[in-house]
DNA sequence: GTCTATATAAGGATAGAC
DNA sequence: GTCTATCCTTATATAGAC
């Protein structure tokens, strides 16, 4: 039976608010009010705002690691696993329309702030890039697995960006369909067949 | 002979700083110092920070309108014109690696701030969407011109996002090459032939 | 049109009582 | 571990002299 500590609450609420309002635009007061603790209490758990960001990034990393691990465990083929990744755009469609991709928008914001934790945020991209890479290798595309992974990452980022700007469900649906087709085409190319783990 | 007014300077510097540092993260003091005027002087030209943002968006809109008008005037075929759009990723590659796409990052930031001028920022996307749409119509793809335009917009946004996160020139180059190929493939599809203006 | 104050508010951070 | 009170800095914005 797992106890919910104040620290956990802070990180969970900060995670959500950094996503919905942006890191800089979220104040200690915002987070404190949402939980129902005082601002002062904050500094018992975290020395600085940057420390909270670090904890939020760690949390997101763990979340995403768990997610892809689940896909690895549940889904039979790399093709289906890659499609699971693509389907995030549908599954999280409402949030993405409102706030964009949590990874992309954080990375972008920290880049503009020239924030010391930019690398941490980009590690989130790195996690998906590496995982997708594995799937393409398993699909028999070891020669250009890196590029294919980055390509798919970029496409989904682009769709998230336009979903946020245009609020267009039909566009999202159509792009997801297109990407599914693209994955199938990659799988059908010569060189296929490797199925080993990564 | 065109006089450079203080107002023009403010808008020009704000445009650059909003791009490089973000809108919220840029203060009046930042802009004032860069130009060499006092903070107080600011309010003679603009009542609020939001007013400056509006002027910056107008400026960007005019810039981009001029740019596509130049392409319309200079380039012979819609295919080449579309490639001009794609090539922004190369031409502005260094800036994009450092700060992302000026349109996408602004749209994304304003969405998180729930800023009243979100529509203005998205009008920048709209401008390119409409222009690209025209090019695809001219390419004979009137049936899905809207989608093709959004698709290409999304792809270039995705590349800009990853360029900013990963700083990878080779990836940008490869994606641009891919998109060029894609445009050529669209042009070669049946239904081609219309060349009228939009 | 530009400047020098100055008002006012908000945010990050600290000290110390409980 | 949580609270209140307070400090310090920065930011938007205003008033009024030049």
mmCIF file of C-alpha atoms in Angstrom, chain B residues 29-194:
data_model
loop_
_atom_site.group_PDB
_atom_site.id
_atom_site.type_symbol
_atom_site.label_atom_id
_atom_site.label_comp_id
_atom_site.label_asym_id
_atom_site.label_seq_id
_atom_site.Cartn_x
_atom_site.Cartn_y
_atom_site.Cartn_z
ATOM 1 C CA UNK B 29 13.899 46.262 -20.195
ATOM 2 C CA UNK B 30 15.458 43.697 -22.560
ATOM 3 C CA UNK B 31 14.054 45.421 -25.609
ATOM 4 C CA UNK B 32 14.737 48.929 -24.340
ATOM 5 C CA UNK B 33 18.351 48.115 -23.551
ATOM 6 C CA UNK B 34 18.903 46.518 -26.941
ATOM 7 C CA UNK B 35 17.718 49.673 -28.689
ATOM 8 C CA UNK B 36 19.150 52.135 -26.220
ATOM 9 C CA UNK B 37 15.967 53.844 -25.088
ATOM 10 C CA UNK B 38 14.395 54.098 -21.645
ATOM 11 C CA UNK B 39 11.647 51.825 -20.428
ATOM 12 C CA UNK B 40 9.389 54.814 -19.945
ATOM 13 C CA UNK B 41 9.604 55.808 -23.576
ATOM 14 C CA UNK B 42 8.073 52.498 -24.413
ATOM 15 C CA UNK B 43 4.618 53.442 -23.325
ATOM 16 C CA UNK B 44 4.502 56.348 -25.672
ATOM 17 C CA UNK B 45 4.541 53.867 -28.544
ATOM 18 C CA UNK B 46 2.662 50.915 -27.066
ATOM 19 C CA UNK B 47 0.144 50.799 -24.267
ATOM 20 C CA UNK B 48 0.763 47.180 -23.258
ATOM 21 C CA UNK B 49 3.062 44.273 -23.979
ATOM 22 C CA UNK B 50 0.220 42.578 -25.809
ATOM 23 C CA UNK B 51 0.128 45.517 -28.202
ATOM 24 C CA UNK B 52 3.766 44.932 -29.055
ATOM 25 C CA UNK B 53 3.040 41.279 -29.683
ATOM 26 C CA UNK B 54 0.273 42.265 -32.044
ATOM 27 C CA UNK B 55 2.620 44.548 -33.940
ATOM 28 C CA UNK B 56 5.227 41.794 -34.086
ATOM 29 C CA UNK B 57 2.702 39.349 -35.496
ATOM 30 C CA UNK B 58 1.626 41.903 -38.104
ATOM 31 C CA UNK B 59 5.222 42.401 -39.026
ATOM 32 C CA UNK B 60 5.805 38.686 -39.398
ATOM 33 C CA UNK B 61 2.670 38.342 -41.479
ATOM 34 C CA UNK B 62 3.857 41.088 -43.815
ATOM 35 C CA UNK B 63 7.317 39.528 -44.040
ATOM 36 C CA UNK B 64 5.920 36.146 -45.005
ATOM 37 C CA UNK B 65 3.444 37.632 -47.460
ATOM 38 C CA UNK B 66 6.301 39.421 -49.166
ATOM 39 C CA UNK B 67 8.313 36.225 -49.221
ATOM 40 C CA UNK B 68 5.694 34.078 -50.915
ATOM 41 C CA UNK B 69 4.844 36.932 -53.286
ATOM 42 C CA UNK B 70 8.496 36.942 -54.310
ATOM 43 C CA UNK B 71 8.396 33.194 -54.895
ATOM 44 C CA UNK B 72 5.229 33.597 -56.956
ATOM 45 C CA UNK B 73 6.985 36.197 -59.044
ATOM 46 C CA UNK B 74 10.333 34.451 -59.431
ATOM 47 C CA UNK B 75 9.665 30.732 -59.712
ATOM 48 C CA UNK B 76 8.264 29.080 -62.777
ATOM 49 C CA UNK B 77 6.358 26.090 -61.466
ATOM 50 C CA UNK B 78 4.292 25.288 -58.374
ATOM 51 C CA UNK B 79 6.621 22.374 -57.754
ATOM 52 C CA UNK B 80 9.632 24.654 -57.514
ATOM 53 C CA UNK B 81 7.693 27.117 -55.367
ATOM 54 C CA UNK B 82 6.760 24.412 -52.900
ATOM 55 C CA UNK B 83 10.391 23.392 -52.739
ATOM 56 C CA UNK B 84 11.268 26.991 -51.900
ATOM 57 C CA UNK B 85 9.065 26.612 -48.863
ATOM 58 C CA UNK B 86 10.745 23.377 -47.865
ATOM 59 C CA UNK B 87 14.167 24.916 -48.320
ATOM 60 C CA UNK B 88 13.502 27.392 -45.514
ATOM 61 C CA UNK B 89 14.678 24.554 -43.284
ATOM 62 C CA UNK B 90 18.095 24.778 -44.920
ATOM 63 C CA UNK B 91 18.282 28.523 -45.521
ATOM 64 C CA UNK B 92 17.350 29.315 -41.927
ATOM 65 C CA UNK B 93 18.932 26.143 -40.612
ATOM 66 C CA UNK B 94 21.218 27.739 -38.054
ATOM 67 C CA UNK B 95 18.484 29.825 -36.471
ATOM 68 C CA UNK B 96 16.081 26.907 -36.468
ATOM 69 C CA UNK B 97 18.608 24.702 -34.707
ATOM 70 C CA UNK B 98 19.007 27.347 -32.032
ATOM 71 C CA UNK B 99 15.457 28.632 -31.640
ATOM 72 C CA UNK B 100 13.084 26.414 -33.590
ATOM 73 C CA UNK B 101 10.543 27.696 -36.083
ATOM 74 C CA UNK B 102 9.461 31.279 -35.277
ATOM 75 C CA UNK B 103 5.869 30.511 -36.208
ATOM 76 C CA UNK B 104 5.523 27.164 -34.480
ATOM 77 C CA UNK B 105 7.228 28.172 -31.259
ATOM 78 C CA UNK B 106 5.169 31.352 -30.944
ATOM 79 C CA UNK B 107 1.934 29.506 -31.621
ATOM 80 C CA UNK B 108 2.891 26.907 -29.048
ATOM 81 C CA UNK B 109 3.861 29.464 -26.414
ATOM 82 C CA UNK B 110 0.698 31.520 -26.810
ATOM 83 C CA UNK B 111 -1.420 28.371 -26.577
ATOM 84 C CA UNK B 112 0.066 27.611 -23.168
ATOM 85 C CA UNK B 113 -0.389 31.187 -22.001
ATOM 86 C CA UNK B 114 -3.941 31.005 -23.306
ATOM 87 C CA UNK B 115 -3.072 34.363 -24.792
ATOM 88 C CA UNK B 116 -5.769 36.515 -26.445
ATOM 89 C CA UNK B 117 -3.610 36.814 -29.534
ATOM 90 C CA UNK B 118 -3.399 33.084 -30.282
ATOM 91 C CA UNK B 119 -5.450 33.578 -33.410
ATOM 92 C CA UNK B 120 -2.996 36.141 -34.690
ATOM 93 C CA UNK B 121 -0.113 33.717 -34.333
ATOM 94 C CA UNK B 122 -2.085 30.952 -35.996
ATOM 95 C CA UNK B 123 -2.847 33.294 -38.884
ATOM 96 C CA UNK B 124 0.824 32.875 -39.750
ATOM 97 C CA UNK B 125 0.254 29.162 -40.132
ATOM 98 C CA UNK B 126 -2.887 29.982 -42.057
ATOM 99 C CA UNK B 127 -0.984 32.124 -44.508
ATOM 100 C CA UNK B 128 1.380 29.329 -45.452
ATOM 101 C CA UNK B 129 -1.402 26.794 -45.464
ATOM 102 C CA UNK B 130 -3.384 28.893 -47.933
ATOM 103 C CA UNK B 131 -0.388 29.583 -50.089
ATOM 104 C CA UNK B 132 0.680 25.946 -50.197
ATOM 105 C CA UNK B 133 -2.882 25.012 -50.978
ATOM 106 C CA UNK B 134 -2.735 27.240 -54.058
ATOM 107 C CA UNK B 135 0.448 25.556 -55.197
ATOM 108 C CA UNK B 136 -1.076 22.096 -54.900
ATOM 109 C CA UNK B 137 -4.137 23.247 -56.802
ATOM 110 C CA UNK B 138 -1.844 24.566 -59.509
ATOM 111 C CA UNK B 139 -0.219 21.149 -59.443
ATOM 112 C CA UNK B 140 -3.585 19.652 -60.301
ATOM 113 C CA UNK B 141 -4.372 18.340 -56.833
ATOM 114 C CA UNK B 142 -7.450 20.441 -56.123
ATOM 115 C CA UNK B 143 -9.230 17.520 -54.475
ATOM 116 C CA UNK B 144 -6.826 17.164 -51.577
ATOM 117 C CA UNK B 145 -4.931 20.448 -51.789
ATOM 118 C CA UNK B 146 -5.991 21.409 -48.264
ATOM 119 C CA UNK B 147 -4.704 18.207 -46.798
ATOM 120 C CA UNK B 148 -1.475 18.197 -48.767
ATOM 121 C CA UNK B 149 -0.778 21.746 -47.612
ATOM 122 C CA UNK B 150 -1.398 20.864 -43.956
ATOM 123 C CA UNK B 151 0.650 17.701 -44.347
ATOM 124 C CA UNK B 152 3.679 19.552 -45.647
ATOM 125 C CA UNK B 153 3.305 22.246 -43.018
ATOM 126 C CA UNK B 154 3.247 19.569 -40.323
ATOM 127 C CA UNK B 155 6.275 17.805 -41.707
ATOM 128 C CA UNK B 156 8.350 20.959 -41.806
ATOM 129 C CA UNK B 157 7.243 21.809 -38.267
ATOM 130 C CA UNK B 158 8.322 18.391 -37.101
ATOM 131 C CA UNK B 159 11.716 18.737 -38.717
ATOM 132 C CA UNK B 160 12.179 22.173 -37.139
ATOM 133 C CA UNK B 161 11.255 20.760 -33.732
ATOM 134 C CA UNK B 162 13.775 17.920 -33.965
ATOM 135 C CA UNK B 163 16.419 20.178 -35.456
ATOM 136 C CA UNK B 164 16.063 22.361 -32.377
ATOM 137 C CA UNK B 165 16.225 19.383 -30.003
ATOM 138 C CA UNK B 166 18.968 17.347 -31.681
ATOM 139 C CA UNK B 167 21.029 19.922 -33.613
ATOM 140 C CA UNK B 168 21.439 17.398 -36.387
ATOM 141 C CA UNK B 169 22.293 18.912 -39.793
ATOM 142 C CA UNK B 170 22.361 15.574 -41.540
ATOM 143 C CA UNK B 171 18.811 14.830 -40.420
ATOM 144 C CA UNK B 172 17.551 18.161 -41.730
ATOM 145 C CA UNK B 173 19.280 17.625 -45.060
ATOM 146 C CA UNK B 174 17.842 14.160 -45.414
ATOM 147 C CA UNK B 175 14.308 15.226 -44.544
ATOM 148 C CA UNK B 176 14.443 18.121 -46.998
ATOM 149 C CA UNK B 177 15.591 15.749 -49.712
ATOM 150 C CA UNK B 178 12.740 13.375 -48.842
ATOM 151 C CA UNK B 179 10.202 16.170 -48.995
ATOM 152 C CA UNK B 180 11.512 17.298 -52.361
ATOM 153 C CA UNK B 181 10.964 13.766 -53.604
ATOM 154 C CA UNK B 182 7.501 13.733 -52.143
ATOM 155 C CA UNK B 183 6.561 16.948 -53.953
ATOM 156 C CA UNK B 184 7.803 15.537 -57.228
ATOM 157 C CA UNK B 185 5.707 12.426 -56.626
ATOM 158 C CA UNK B 186 2.616 14.532 -55.982
ATOM 159 C CA UNK B 187 3.183 16.397 -59.234
ATOM 160 C CA UNK B 188 3.495 13.152 -61.163
ATOM 161 C CA UNK B 189 0.150 11.810 -59.978
ATOM 162 C CA UNK B 190 -2.879 11.698 -62.277
ATOM 163 C CA UNK B 191 -5.094 14.782 -62.264
ATOM 164 C CA UNK B 192 -2.160 17.058 -62.872
ATOM 165 C CA UNK B 193 -2.252 19.882 -65.332
ATOM 166 C CA UNK B 194 -4.093 22.911 -63.956
#
